[in-house]
Coordinates of C-alpha atoms in Angstrom, one line a residue:
X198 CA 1.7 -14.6 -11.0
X199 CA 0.5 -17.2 -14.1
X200 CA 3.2 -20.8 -12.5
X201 CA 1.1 -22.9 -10.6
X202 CA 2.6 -23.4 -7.1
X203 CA 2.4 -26.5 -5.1
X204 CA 0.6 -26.5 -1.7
X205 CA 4.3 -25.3 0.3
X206 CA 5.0 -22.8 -2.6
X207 CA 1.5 -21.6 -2.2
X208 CA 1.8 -21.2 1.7
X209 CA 5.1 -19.6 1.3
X210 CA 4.2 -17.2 -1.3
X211 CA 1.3 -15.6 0.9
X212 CA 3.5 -15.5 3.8
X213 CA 6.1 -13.3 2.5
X214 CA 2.7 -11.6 1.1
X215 CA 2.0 -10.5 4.5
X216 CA 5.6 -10.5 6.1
X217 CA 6.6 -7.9 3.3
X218 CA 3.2 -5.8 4.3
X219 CA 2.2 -6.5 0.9
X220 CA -1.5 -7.4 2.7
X221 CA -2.0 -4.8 5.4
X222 CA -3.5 -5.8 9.0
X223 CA -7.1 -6.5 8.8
X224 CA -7.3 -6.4 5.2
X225 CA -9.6 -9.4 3.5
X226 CA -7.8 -12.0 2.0
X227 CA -10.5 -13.4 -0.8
X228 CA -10.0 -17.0 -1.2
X229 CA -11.6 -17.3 -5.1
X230 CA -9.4 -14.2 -6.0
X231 CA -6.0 -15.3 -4.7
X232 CA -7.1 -19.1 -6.0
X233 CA -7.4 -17.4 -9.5
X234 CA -4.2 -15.0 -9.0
X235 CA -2.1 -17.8 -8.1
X236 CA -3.4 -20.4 -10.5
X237 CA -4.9 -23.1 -8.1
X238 CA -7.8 -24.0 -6.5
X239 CA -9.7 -22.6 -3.2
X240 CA -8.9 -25.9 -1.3
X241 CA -4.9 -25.2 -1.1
X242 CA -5.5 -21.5 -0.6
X243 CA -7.9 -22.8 2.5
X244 CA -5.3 -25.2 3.5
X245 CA -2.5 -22.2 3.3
X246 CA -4.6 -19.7 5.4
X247 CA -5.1 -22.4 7.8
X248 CA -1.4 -22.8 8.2
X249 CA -1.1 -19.2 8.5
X250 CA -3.8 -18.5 11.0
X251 CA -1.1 -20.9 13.5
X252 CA 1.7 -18.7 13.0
X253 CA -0.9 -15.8 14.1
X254 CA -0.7 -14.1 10.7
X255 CA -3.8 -14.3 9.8
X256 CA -7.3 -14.6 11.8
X257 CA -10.2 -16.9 10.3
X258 CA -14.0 -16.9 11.0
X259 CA -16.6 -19.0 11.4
X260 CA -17.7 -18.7 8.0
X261 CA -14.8 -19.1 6.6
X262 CA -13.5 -15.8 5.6
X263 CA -10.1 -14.8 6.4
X264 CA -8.0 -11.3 7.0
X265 CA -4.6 -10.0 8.3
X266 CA -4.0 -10.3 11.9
X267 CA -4.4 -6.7 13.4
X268 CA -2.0 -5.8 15.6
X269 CA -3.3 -3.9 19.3
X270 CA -1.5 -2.6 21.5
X271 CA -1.7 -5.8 24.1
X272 CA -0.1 -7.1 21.0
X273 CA 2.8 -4.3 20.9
X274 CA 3.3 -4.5 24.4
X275 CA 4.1 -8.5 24.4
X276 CA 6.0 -8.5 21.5
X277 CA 8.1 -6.1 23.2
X278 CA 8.8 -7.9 26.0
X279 CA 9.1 -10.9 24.4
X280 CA 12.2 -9.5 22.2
X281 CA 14.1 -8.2 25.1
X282 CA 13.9 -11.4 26.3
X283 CA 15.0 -13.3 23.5
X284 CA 17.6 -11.3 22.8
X285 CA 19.8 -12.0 24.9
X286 CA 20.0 -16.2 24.1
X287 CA 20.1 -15.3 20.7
X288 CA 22.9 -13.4 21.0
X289 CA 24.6 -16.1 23.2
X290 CA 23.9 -19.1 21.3
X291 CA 24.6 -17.1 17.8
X292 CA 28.4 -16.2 19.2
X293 CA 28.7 -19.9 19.3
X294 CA 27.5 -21.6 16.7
X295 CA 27.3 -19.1 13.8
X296 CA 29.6 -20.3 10.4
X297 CA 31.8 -18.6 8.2
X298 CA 29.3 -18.4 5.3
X299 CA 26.9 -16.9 8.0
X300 CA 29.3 -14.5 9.1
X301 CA 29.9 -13.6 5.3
X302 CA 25.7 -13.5 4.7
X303 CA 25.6 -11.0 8.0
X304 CA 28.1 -8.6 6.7
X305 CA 26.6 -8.3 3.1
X306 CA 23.9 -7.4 4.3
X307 CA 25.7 -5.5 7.1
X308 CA 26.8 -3.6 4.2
X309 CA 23.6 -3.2 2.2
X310 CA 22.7 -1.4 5.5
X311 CA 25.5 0.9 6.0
X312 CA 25.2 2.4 2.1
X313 CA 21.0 2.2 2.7
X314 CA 19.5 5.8 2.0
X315 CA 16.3 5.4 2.9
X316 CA 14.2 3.7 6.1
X317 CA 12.5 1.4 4.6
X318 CA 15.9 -0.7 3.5
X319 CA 17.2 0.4 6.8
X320 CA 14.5 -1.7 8.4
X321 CA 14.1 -4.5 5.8
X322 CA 18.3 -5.0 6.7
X323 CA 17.6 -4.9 10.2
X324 CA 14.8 -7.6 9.9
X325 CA 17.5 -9.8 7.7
X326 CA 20.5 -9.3 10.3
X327 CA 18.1 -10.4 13.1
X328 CA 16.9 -13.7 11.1
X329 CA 19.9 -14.4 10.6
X330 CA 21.6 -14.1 13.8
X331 CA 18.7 -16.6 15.2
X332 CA 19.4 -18.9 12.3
X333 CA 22.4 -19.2 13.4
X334 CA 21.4 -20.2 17.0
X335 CA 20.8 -23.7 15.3
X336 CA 17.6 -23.8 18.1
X337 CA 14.9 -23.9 16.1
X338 CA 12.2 -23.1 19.1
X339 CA 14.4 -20.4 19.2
X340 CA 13.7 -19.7 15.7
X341 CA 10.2 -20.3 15.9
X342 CA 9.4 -17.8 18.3
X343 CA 10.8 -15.0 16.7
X344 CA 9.1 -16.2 13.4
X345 CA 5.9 -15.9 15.4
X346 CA 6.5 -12.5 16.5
X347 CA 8.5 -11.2 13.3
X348 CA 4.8 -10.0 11.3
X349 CA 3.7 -8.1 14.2
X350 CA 7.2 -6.7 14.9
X351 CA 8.0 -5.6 11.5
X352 CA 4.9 -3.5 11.9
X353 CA 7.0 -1.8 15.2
X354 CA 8.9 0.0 12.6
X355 CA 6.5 2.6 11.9
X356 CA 6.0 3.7 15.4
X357 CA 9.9 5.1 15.5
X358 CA 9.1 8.4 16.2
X359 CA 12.6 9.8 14.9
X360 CA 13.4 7.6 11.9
X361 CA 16.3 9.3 10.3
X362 CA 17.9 9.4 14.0
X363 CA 17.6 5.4 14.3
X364 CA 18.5 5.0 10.6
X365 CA 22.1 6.9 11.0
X366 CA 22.1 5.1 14.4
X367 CA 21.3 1.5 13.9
X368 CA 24.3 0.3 11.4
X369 CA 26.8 1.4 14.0
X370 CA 25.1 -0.6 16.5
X371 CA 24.7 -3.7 14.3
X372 CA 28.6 -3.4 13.2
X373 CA 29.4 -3.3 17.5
X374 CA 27.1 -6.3 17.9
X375 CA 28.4 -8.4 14.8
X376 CA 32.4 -7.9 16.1
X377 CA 31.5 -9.3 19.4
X378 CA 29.4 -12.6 18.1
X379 CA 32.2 -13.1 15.0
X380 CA 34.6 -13.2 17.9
X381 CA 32.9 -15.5 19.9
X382 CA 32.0 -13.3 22.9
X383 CA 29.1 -15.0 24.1
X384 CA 28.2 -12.6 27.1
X385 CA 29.2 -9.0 25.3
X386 CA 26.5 -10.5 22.1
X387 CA 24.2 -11.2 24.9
X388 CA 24.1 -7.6 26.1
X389 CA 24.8 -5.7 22.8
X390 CA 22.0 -7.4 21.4
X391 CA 19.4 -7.0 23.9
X392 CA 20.7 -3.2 24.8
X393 CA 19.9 -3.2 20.9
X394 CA 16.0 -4.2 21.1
X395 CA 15.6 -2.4 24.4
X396 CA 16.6 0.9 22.5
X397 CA 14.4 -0.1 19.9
X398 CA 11.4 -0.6 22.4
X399 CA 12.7 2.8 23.8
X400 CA 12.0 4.5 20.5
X401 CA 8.2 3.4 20.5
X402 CA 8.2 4.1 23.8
X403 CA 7.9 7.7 23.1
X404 CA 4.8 7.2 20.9
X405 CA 3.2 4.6 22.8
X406 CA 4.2 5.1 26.4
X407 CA 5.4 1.6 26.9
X408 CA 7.1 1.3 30.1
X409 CA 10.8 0.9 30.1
X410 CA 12.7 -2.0 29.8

C-alpha cells in the first residue's frame, strides 16, 4: 500500500487486516514494518493498536510489542453463549427498524450466498447478513457487542466439522429468517435467528464438545 492514511484510515485498514484473517491469532504485528508498509510513522500505528487492543483484537505487552488476540477455548465457549443471546434482540429490533435499501443490501448479498460455490464465501456472506441485520437494529450497544465478538467468531467457522452440509444448509436458513424480519414479524425473526446461531454452536459442538444450547 504506497497512499498515506490518516490516523482513522490507518486504524481501519489493520482492522479489516485482522477481521479478514489476513493477520492470524498470535501472529506479531511489527510496528516499524507496518509503519513503512503503510507509509506513516510508528506513533499512529501505536495509537491504532492501542485502539485495537480495546476491541480485544489485538493483545499488547509491557514492552510494547503487540500480536493477534488468540482465541481459547474459554474464549469459544463465551462467544457462544453470547451469540445465542444476542440473537434473539437482533432479530426483534431488526424486524422493526430495518429500511428498504437494507432490505435490498440483505438480499444481494442473500444472493451472492445462494450462487456461492465454495465455504469460504459461504461464511464471508453469512458474516455480511449478520452485520447487517444488527445494523439495522439502529442500537449501537447492540452493534458494538457483536463487533467485539465478530474477530473471534469469524474464527468459529473453521471448527464446522461438516462444511459442505452447513454450506448447502445455511442459504435456506437465511432466506426463512430474511422473509419473517422483511415482514415485520418481530417474534418469528427472534426465534429463526437464534435457532440459526444455536445450530451453528451445534456444529462446533461436535468438535469441541460445547454443551447444548
Amino acid at each position: 500500500m504506497t497512499n498515506i492514511l490518516d490516523r482513522d484510515g490507518l486504524y481501519k485498514e489493520l482492522q479489516r487486516r485482522i477481521l479478514d484473517h489476513e493477520f492470524q491469532p498470535g501472529e506479531v504485528l511489527p510496528i516499524r514494518k507496518l509503519a513503512r508498509e503503510l507509509g506513516v510513522s510508528t506513533t499512529p500505528v501505536r495509537e491504532a493498536l492501542l485502539r485495537l487492543e480495546g476491541e480485544f483484537l489485538v493483545d499488547r505487552s509491557p514492552n510494547s510489542s503487540a500480536r493477534v488476540a488468540e482465541i481459547t477455548y474459554k474464549d469459544i465457549r463465551d462467544i457462544v453463549e453470547v451469540r445465542v443471546s444476542l440473537g434473539w434482540q437482533c432479530g426483534m429490533l431488526a424486524a422493526m427498524r430495518i429500511t428498504e435499501p437494507e432490505k435490498n443490501a440483505c438480499r444481494e448479498i442473500l444472493g451472492e450466498l445462494m450462487n456461492a460455490t465454495d465455504f469460504k464465501q459461504v461464511m464471508q456472506a453469512d458474516i455480511r447478513l449478520t452485520e447487517a441485520l444488527y445494523a439495522a437494529t439502529r442500537n449501537a450497544l447492540l452493534q458494538r457487542f457483536y463487533l467485539l465478538i465478530r474477530y473471534q467468531a469469524s474464527h468459529l467457522y473453521d471448527l464446522i466439522e461438516d462444511k459442505e452440509s452447513w454450506r448447502r444448509r445455511v442459504g435456506e436458513e437465511w432466506s426463512v429468517i430474511l422473509d419473517a424480519i422483511f415482514s415485520g414479524d418481530k417474534e418469528l425473526s427472534a426465534r429463526l435467528l437464534q435457532d440459526h446461531v444455536q445450530r451453528f454452536a451445534g456444529e462446533m459442538g461436535k468438535t469441541l464438545q460445547l454443551p447444548s444450547y
